[in-house]
Coordinates of C-alpha atoms and ligand atoms in Angstrom, one line a residue:
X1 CA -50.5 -40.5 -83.4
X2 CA -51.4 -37.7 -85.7
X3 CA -49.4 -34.0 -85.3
X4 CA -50.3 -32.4 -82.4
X5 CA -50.3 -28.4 -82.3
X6 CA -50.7 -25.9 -79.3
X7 CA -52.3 -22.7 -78.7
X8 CA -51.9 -20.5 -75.8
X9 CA -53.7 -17.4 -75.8
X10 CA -52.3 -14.9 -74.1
X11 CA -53.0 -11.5 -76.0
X12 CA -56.2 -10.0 -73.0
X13 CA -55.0 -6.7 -70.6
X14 CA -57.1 -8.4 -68.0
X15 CA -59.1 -5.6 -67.2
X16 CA -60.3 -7.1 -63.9
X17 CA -57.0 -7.5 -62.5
X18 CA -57.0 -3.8 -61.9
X19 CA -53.1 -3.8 -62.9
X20 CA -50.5 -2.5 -64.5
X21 CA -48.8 -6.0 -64.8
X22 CA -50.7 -7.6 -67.8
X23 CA -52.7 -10.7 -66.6
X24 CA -51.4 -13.6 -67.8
X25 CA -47.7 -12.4 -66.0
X26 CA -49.3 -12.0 -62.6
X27 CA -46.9 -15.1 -60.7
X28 CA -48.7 -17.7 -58.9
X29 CA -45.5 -19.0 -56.3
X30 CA -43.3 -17.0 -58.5
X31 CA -44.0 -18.1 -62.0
X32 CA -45.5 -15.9 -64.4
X33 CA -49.2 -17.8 -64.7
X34 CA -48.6 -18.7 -69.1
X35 CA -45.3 -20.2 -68.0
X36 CA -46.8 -22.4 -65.9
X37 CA -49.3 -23.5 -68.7
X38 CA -46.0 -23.3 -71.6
X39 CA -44.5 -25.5 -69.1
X40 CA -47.1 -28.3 -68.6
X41 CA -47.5 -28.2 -72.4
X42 CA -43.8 -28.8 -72.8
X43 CA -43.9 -32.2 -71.3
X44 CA -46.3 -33.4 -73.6
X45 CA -45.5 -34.5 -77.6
X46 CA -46.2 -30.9 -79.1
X47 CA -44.9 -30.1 -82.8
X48 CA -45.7 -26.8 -82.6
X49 CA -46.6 -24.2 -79.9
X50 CA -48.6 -20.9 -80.9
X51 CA -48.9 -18.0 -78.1
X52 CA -51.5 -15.7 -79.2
X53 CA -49.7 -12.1 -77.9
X54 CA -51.3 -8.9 -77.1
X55 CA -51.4 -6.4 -74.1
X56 CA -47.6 -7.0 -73.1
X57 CA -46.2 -8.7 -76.3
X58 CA -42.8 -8.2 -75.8
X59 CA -42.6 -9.4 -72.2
X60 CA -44.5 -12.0 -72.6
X61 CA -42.3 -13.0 -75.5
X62 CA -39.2 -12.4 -73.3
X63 CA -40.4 -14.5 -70.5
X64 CA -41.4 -17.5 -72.9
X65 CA -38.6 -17.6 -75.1
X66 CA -37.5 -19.6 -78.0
X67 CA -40.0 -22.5 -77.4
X68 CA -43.1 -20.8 -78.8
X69 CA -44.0 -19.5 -82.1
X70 CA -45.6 -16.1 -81.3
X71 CA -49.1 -14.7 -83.5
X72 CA -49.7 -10.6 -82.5
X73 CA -53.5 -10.5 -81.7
X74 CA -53.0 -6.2 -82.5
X75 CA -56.7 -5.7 -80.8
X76 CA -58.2 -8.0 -78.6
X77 CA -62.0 -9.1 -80.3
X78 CA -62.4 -11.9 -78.3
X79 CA -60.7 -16.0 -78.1
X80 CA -62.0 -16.7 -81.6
X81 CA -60.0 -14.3 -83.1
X82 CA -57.0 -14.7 -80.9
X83 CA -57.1 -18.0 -82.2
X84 CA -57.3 -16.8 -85.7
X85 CA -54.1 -14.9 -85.5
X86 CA -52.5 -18.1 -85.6
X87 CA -53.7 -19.0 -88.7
X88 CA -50.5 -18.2 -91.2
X89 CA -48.5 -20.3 -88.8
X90 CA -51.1 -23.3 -88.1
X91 CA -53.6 -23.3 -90.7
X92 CA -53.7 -26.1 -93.4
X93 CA -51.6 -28.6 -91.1
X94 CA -53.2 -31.8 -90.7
X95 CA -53.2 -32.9 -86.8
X96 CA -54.7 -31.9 -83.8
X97 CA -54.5 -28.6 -81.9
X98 CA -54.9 -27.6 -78.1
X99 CA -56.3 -24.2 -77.3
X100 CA -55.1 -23.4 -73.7
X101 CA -56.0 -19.8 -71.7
X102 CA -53.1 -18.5 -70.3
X103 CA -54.8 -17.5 -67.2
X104 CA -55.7 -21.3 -66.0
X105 CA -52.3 -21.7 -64.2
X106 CA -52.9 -25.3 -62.5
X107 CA -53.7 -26.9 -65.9
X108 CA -51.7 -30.1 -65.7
X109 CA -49.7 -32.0 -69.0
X110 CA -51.5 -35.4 -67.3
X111 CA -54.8 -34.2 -67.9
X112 CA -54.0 -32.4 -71.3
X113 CA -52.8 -36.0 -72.7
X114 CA -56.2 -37.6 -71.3
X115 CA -57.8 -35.0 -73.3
X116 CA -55.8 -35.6 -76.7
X117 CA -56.6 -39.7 -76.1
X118 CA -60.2 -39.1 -75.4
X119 CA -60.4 -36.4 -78.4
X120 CA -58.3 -39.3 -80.5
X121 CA -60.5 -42.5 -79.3
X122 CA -64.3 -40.3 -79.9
X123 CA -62.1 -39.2 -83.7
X124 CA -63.8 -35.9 -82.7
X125 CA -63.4 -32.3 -84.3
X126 CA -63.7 -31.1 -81.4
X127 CA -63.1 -32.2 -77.9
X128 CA -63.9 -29.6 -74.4
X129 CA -62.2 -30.2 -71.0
X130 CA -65.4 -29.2 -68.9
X131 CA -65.8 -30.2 -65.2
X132 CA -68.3 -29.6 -62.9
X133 CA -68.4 -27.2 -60.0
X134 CA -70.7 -25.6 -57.1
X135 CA -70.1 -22.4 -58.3
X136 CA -70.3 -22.0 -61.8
X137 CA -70.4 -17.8 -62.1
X138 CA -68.8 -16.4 -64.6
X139 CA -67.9 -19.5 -66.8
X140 CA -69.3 -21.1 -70.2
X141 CA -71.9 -23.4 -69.3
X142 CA -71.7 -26.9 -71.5
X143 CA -75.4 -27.0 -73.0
X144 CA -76.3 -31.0 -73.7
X145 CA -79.1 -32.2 -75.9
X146 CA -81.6 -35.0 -74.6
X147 CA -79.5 -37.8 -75.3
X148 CA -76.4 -36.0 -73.3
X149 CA -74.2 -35.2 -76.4
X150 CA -72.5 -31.8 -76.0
X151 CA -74.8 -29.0 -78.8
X152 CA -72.7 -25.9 -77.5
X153 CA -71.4 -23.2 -75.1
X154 CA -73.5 -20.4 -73.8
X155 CA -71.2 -17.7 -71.9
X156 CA -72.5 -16.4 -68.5
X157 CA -73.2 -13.0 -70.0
X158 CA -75.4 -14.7 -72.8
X159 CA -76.6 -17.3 -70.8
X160 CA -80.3 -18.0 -70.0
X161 CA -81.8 -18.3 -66.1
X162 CA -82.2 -22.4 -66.8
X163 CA -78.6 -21.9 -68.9
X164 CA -77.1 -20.5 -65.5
X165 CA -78.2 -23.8 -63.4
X166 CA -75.8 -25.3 -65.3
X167 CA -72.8 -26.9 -63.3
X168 CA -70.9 -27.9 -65.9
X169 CA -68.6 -25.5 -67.5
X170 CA -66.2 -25.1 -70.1
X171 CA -62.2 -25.0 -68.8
X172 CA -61.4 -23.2 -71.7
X173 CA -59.1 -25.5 -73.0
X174 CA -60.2 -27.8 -76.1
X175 CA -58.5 -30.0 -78.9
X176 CA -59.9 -29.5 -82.3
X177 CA -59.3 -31.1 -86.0
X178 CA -56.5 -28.1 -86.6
X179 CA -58.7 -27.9 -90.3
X180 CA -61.8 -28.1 -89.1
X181 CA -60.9 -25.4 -86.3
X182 CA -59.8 -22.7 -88.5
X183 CA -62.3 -23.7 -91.2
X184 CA -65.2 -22.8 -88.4
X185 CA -63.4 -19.7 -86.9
X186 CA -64.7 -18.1 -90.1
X187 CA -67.8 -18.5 -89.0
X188 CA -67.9 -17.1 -86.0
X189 CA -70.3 -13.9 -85.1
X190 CA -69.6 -11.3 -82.6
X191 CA -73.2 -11.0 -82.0
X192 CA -73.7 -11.4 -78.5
X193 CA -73.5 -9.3 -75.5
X194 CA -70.3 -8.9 -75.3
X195 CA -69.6 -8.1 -79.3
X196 CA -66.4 -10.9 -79.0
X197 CA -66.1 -13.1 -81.4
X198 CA -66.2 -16.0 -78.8
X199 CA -64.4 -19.8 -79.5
X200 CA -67.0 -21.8 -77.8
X201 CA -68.8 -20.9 -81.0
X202 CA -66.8 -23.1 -82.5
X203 CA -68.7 -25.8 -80.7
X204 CA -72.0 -25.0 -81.9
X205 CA -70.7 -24.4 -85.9
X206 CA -69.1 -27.7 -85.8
X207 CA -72.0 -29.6 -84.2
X208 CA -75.0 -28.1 -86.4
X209 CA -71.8 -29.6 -89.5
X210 CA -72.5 -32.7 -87.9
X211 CA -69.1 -32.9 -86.8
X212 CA -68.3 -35.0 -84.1
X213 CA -68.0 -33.2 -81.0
X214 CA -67.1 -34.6 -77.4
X215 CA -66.2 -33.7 -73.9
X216 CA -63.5 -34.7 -71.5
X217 CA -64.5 -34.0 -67.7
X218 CA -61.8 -33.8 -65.5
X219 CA -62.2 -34.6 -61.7
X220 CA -59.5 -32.1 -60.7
X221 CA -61.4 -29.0 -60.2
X222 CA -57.9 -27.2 -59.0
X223 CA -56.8 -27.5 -62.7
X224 CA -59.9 -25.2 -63.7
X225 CA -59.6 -22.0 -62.2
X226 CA -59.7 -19.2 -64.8
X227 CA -57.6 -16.3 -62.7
X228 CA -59.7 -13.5 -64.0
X229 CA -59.0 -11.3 -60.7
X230 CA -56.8 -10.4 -57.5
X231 CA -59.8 -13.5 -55.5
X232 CA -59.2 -16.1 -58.2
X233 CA -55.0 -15.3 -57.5
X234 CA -54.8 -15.8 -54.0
X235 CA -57.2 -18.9 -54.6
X236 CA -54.6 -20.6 -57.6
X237 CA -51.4 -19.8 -55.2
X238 CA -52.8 -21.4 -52.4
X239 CA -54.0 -24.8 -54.7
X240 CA -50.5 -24.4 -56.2
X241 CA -48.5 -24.2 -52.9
X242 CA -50.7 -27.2 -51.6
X243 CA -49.4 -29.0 -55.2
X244 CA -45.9 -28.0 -54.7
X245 CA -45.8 -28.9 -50.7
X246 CA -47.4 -32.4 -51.1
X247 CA -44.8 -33.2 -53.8
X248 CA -41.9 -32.2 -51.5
X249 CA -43.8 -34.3 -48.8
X250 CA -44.1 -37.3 -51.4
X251 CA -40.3 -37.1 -52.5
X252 CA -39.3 -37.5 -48.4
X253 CA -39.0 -33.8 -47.0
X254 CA -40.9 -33.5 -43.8
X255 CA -42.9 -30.1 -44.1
X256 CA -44.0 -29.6 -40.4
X257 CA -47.0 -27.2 -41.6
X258 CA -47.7 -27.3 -45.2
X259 CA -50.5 -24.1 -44.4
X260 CA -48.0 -21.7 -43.3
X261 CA -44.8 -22.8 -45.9
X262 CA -44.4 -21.0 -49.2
X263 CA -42.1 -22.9 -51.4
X264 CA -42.0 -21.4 -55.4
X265 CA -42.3 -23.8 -57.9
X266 CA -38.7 -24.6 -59.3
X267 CA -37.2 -25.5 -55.5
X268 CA -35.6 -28.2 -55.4
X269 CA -35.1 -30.4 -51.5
X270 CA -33.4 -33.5 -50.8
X271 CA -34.9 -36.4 -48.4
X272 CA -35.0 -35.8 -44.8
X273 CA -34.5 -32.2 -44.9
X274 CA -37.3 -30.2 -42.7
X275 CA -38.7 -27.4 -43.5
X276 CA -40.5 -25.7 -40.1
X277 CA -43.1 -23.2 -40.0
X278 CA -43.4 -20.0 -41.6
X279 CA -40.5 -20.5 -44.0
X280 CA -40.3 -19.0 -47.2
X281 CA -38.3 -21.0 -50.3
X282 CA -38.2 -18.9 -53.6
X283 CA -35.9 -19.0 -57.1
X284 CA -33.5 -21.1 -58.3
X285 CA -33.0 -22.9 -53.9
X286 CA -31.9 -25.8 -54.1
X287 CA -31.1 -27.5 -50.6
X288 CA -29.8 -30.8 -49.8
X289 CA -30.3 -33.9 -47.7
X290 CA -30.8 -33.8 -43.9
X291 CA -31.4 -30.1 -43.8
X292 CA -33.2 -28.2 -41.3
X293 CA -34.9 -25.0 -42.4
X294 CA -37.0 -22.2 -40.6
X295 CA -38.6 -21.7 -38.2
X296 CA -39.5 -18.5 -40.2
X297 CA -36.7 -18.9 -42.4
X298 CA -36.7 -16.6 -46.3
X299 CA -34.6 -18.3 -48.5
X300 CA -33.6 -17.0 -52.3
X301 CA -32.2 -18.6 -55.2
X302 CA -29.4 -20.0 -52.6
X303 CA -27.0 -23.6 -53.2
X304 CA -27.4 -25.3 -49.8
X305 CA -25.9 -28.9 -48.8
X306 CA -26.7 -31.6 -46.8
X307 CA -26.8 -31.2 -43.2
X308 CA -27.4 -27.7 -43.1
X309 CA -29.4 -25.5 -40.6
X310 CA -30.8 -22.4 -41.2
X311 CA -32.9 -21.1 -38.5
X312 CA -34.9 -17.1 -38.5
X313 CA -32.8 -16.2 -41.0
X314 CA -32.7 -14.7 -44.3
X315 CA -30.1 -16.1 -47.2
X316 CA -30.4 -14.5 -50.9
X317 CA -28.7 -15.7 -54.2
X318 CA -25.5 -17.7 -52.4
X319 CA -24.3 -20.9 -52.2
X320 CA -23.6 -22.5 -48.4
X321 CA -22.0 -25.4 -47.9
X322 CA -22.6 -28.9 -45.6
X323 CA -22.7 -28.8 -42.1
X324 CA -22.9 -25.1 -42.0
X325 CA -25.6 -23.5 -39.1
X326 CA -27.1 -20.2 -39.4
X327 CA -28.8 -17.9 -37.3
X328 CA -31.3 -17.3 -35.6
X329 CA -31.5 -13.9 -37.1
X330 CA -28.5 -13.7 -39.6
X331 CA -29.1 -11.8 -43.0
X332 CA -26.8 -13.6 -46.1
X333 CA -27.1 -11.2 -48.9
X334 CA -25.9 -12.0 -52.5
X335 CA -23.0 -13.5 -54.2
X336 CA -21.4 -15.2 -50.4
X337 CA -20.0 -18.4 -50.6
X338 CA -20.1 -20.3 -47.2
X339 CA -18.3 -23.7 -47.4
X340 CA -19.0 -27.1 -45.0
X341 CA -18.9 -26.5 -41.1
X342 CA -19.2 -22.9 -41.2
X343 CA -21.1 -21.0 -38.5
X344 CA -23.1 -17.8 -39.0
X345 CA -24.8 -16.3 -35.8
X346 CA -26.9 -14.5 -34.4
X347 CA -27.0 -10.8 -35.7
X348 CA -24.6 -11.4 -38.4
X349 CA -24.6 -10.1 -42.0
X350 CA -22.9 -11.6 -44.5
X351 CA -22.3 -9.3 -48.5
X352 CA -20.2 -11.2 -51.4
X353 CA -18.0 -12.6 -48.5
X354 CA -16.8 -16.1 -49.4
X355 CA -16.1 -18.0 -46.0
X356 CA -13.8 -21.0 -45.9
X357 CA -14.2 -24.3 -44.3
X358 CA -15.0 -24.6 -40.3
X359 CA -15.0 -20.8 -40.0
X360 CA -16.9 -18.8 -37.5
X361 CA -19.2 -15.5 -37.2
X362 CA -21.2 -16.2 -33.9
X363 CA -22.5 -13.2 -33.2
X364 CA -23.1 -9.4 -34.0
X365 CA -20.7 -9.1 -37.1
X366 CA -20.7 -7.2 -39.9
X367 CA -18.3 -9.1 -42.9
X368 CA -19.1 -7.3 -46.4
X369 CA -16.7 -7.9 -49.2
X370 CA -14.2 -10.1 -48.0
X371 CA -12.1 -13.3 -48.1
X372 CA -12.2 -15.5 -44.8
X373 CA -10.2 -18.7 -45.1
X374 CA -10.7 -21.4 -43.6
X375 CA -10.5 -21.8 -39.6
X376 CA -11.2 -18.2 -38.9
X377 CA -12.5 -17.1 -35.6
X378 CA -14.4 -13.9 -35.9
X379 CA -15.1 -12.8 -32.5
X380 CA -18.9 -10.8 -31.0
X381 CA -19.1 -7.4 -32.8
X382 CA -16.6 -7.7 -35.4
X383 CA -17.1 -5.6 -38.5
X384 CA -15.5 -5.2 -42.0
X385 CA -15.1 -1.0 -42.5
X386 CA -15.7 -2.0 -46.7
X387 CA -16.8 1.5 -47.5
X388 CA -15.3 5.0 -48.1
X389 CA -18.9 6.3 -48.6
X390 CA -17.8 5.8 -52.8
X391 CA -16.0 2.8 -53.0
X392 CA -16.3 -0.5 -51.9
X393 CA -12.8 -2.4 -50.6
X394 CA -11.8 -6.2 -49.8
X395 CA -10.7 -7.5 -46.5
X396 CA -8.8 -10.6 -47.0
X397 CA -8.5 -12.4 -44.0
X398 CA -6.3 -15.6 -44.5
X399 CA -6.6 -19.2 -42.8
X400 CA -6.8 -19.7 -39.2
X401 CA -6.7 -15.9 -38.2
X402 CA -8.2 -15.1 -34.9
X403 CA -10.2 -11.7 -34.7
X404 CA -10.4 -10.6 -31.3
X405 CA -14.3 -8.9 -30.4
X406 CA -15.6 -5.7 -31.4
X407 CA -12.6 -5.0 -34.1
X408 CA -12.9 -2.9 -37.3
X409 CA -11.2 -3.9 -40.2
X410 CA -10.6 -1.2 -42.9
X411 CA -10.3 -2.3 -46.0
X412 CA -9.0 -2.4 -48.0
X413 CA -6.6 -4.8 -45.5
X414 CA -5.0 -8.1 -45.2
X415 CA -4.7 -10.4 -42.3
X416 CA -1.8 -12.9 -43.0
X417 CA -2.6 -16.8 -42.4
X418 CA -2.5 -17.2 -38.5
X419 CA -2.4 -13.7 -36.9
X420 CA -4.3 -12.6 -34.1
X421 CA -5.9 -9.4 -33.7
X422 CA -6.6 -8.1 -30.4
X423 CA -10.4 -7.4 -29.1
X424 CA -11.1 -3.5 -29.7
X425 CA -8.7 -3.1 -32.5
X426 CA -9.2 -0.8 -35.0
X427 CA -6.5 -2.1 -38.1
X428 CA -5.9 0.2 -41.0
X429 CA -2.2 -1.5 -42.2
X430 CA -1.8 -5.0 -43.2
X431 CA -1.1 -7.8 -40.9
X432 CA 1.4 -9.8 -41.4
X433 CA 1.0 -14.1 -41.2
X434 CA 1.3 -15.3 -37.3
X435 CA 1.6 -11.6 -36.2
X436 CA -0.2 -10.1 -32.9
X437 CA -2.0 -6.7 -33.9
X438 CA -3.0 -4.4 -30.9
X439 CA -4.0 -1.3 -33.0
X440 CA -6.0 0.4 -29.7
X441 CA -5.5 3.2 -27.2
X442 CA -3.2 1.8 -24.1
X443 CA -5.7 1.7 -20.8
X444 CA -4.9 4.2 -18.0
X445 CA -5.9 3.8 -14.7
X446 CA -6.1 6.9 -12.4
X447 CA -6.0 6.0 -8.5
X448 CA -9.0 7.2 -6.4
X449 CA -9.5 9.4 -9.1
X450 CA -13.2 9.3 -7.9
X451 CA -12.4 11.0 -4.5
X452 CA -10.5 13.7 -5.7
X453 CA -13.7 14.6 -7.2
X454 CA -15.8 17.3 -5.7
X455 CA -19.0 15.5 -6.0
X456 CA -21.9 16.5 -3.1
X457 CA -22.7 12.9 -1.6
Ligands
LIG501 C1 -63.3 -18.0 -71.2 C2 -64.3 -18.7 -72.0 C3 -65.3 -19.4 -71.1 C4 -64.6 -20.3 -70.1 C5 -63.4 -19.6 -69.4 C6 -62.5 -20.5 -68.7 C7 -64.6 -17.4 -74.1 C8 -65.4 -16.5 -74.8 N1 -65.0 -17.8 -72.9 O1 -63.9 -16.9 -70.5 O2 -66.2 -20.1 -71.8 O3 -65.4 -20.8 -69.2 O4 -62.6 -18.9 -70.4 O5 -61.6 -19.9 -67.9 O6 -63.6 -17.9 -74.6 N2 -57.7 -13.6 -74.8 C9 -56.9 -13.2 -76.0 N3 -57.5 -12.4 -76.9 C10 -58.8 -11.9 -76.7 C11 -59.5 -12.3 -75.6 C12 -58.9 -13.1 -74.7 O7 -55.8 -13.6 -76.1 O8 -59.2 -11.2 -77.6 C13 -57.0 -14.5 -73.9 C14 -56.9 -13.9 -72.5 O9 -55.6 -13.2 -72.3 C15 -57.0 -15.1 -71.6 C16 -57.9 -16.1 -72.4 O10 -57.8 -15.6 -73.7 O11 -55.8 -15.7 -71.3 C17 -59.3 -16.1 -71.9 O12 -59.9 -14.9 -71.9 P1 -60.8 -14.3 -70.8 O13 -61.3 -12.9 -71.2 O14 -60.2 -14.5 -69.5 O15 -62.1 -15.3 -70.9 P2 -63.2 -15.7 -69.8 O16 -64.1 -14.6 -69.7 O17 -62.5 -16.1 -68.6
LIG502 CA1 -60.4 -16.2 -67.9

């Protein structure tokens, strides 16, 4: 196998985006669009990797990273001279180079290998991934001579009325001879109606050389799509989402309604776990074995075990143990740490509160900033008073504490290992291990109060 080279261009504003955000970061299910494509090129055999930087340089540099070799396209003339800009880095090396659009987010690493084989079996200069499709508007067309061999691209702007019949288009991704490519990007024009200096020229230069040049169709017309606007967006996260359910599905999670469930690409589920409708999975989740998520559950970057249920609820950036069942309707915002057996119910909200094993929040609780141990019974309405309206205070409630219902507890404030606090207490002062606290007006009861009233019946 000879070297094998990479370029991803990446450099274009993407005008018809109509965005701020430059194109080729615009997420489809919550990866930036050229990391999807860096990605997929990662799992192949790739000595070097080339993104061709423009519009955005520096952010698309920070959200690549270390694994590319960057070339700054300063102003964007068109793909041929994107690819040009590699040229100090690339140019005189012997192998074989892939030039990959950073805006064709489903573009798989299976399909790139077929292409370096089939470029590799024809010995080509220059090989096209082309497929063909109902509605070719706004592609290259692949023009073939008589005898079927490819002659060259013609752009939709440029293109003829018989050129335009033409189903089958260029993907925009190619391997070339990484000599003969740069040898024939000097020879590229910019005369045509856009005034770009266009790649697919490339094809023609080489051919009329006599150069052998081939094509590689690929059946997956998913792996196409060119995300040029907001349509072509929504149309690659919905094929992505379908790609990302159905290899949940594959791996043994039951996804009762693939249509309506939105999981981002870097989730990770174990077997048996269902995810029911409406459910949203994002980040860094990764959830265990025998879980039950949704309905109409938003999950975050969260740790979840095996066992787990998490029903109508919302959990962000935390880590929840085995066992443990939340909601409906509880809200678990960042850095908590729930361990095994713990419930979390209805109407509860959970901030940087670590809760210990078997502990309980059933219903209508605030607990911000704390420490629950293990065994704690928080009773309906119970809330952690955490803020002064500048600072932020812990409450450290210790194992096997029993908070009676609707009790504040200012912080900052300790509840030693066994107490109970009675329902309606409002504690300011530490509570001491196995100790009752009643901190609550004593009840008065006035006899036939009512009749000493002077109220007209
Ligand atoms: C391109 C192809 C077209 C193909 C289609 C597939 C050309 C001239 N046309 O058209 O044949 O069917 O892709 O999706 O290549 N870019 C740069 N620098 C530039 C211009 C573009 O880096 O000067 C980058 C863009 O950021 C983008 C990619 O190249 O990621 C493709 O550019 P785009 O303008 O989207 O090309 P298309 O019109 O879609
Ligand atoms: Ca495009």
């Amino acid at each position: 196998m000879s070297n094998r080279y990479a370029v991803i261009l990446a450099a274009g504003q993407g005008t018809r985006m109509k965005s701020k955000l430059y194109k080729v970061l615009h997420p489809v299910c919550g990866k930036p669009m050229v990391q999807h494509v860096v990605d997929q090129i990662n799992r192949l055999n790739i000595d070097e990797i080339v993104t061709i930087i423009g519009h955005g340089a520096e952010k698309v540099k920070s959200q690549l990273g270390e694994i590319s070799q960057y070339a700054l396209q300063e102003v964007q003339l068109g793909t041929a001279h994107a690819v040009m800009q590699a040229e100090s880095i690339l140019a005189g090396k012997t192998g074989v180079t892939i030039v990959v659009c950073g805006d064709t987010p489903l573009i798989k690493a299976e399909t790139m290998e077929a292409l370096f084989r089939h470029h590799e079996e024809k010995k080509a200069k220059a090989t096209i991934l082309t497929a063909r499709i109902a509605d070719p508007t706004g592609y290259g067309r692949i023009v073939r001579n008589d005898e079927g061999f490819v002659e060259k691209i013609v752009e939709h702007k440029d293109a003829s009325e018989a050129e335009r019949e033409i189903k089958e288009i260029n993907t925009g991704t190619y391997c070339f001879d990484n000599q003969a490519l740069f040898a024939a990007l000097t020879k590229v024009s910019n005369d045509n109606v856009q005034g770009e200096y266009y790649l697919p020229d490339v094809i023609e230069i080489l051919k009329k050389q006599g150069a052998v040049v081939s094509a590689y169709q690929t059946e997956d017309l998913d792996e196409t799509l060119g995300v040029n606007d907001r349509v072509a967006l929504a149309e690659a996260e919905r094929l992505m989402r379908s790609r990302i359910n159905e290899r949940h599905m594959r791996n043994g999670v039951t996804i009762v309604d693939p249509a309506t469930t939105y999981i981002e690409t870097d989730v990770e589920i174990g077997q048996d776990t269902v995810i029911f409708p409406g459910s949203i999975i994002r980040g860094k989740t990764k959830i265990g074995m025998d879980c039950q998520i949704g309905p109409h559950s938003e999950i975050e970057s969260c740790e979840i075990s095996d066992g787990t249920v998490i029903r109508q609820s919302a959990a962000f950036h935390s880590s929840i143990g085995s066992g443990v069942n939340i909601g409906p309707f509880a809200h678990i915002r960042p850095q908590s740490s729930i361990s095994d057996d713990v419930k979390i119910g209805n109407f509860v909200e959970i901030k940087k509160a670590v809760f210990g094993k078997g502990s309980k929040a059933s219903h209508l609780s605030y607990i911000g900033d704390a420490e629950v141990g293990s065994g704690v019974n928080i009773g309906c309405g119970s809330i952690t008073v955490n803020y002064d309206g500048k600072n932020k205070y812990l409450t450290k409630i210790e194992d096997d504490v029993f908070i009676g219902c609707n009790s504040n507890l200012v912080a900052p404030v300790t509840i030693g290992k066994g107490a109970y606090v009675a329902a309606g207490s409002t504690i300011t002062k530490d509570v001491p291990g196995k100790a009752l606290s009643i901190a609550r007006a004593h009840q008065v009861n006035k006899e036939n109060y009512v009749d000493k009233l002077n109220f007209k019946k």
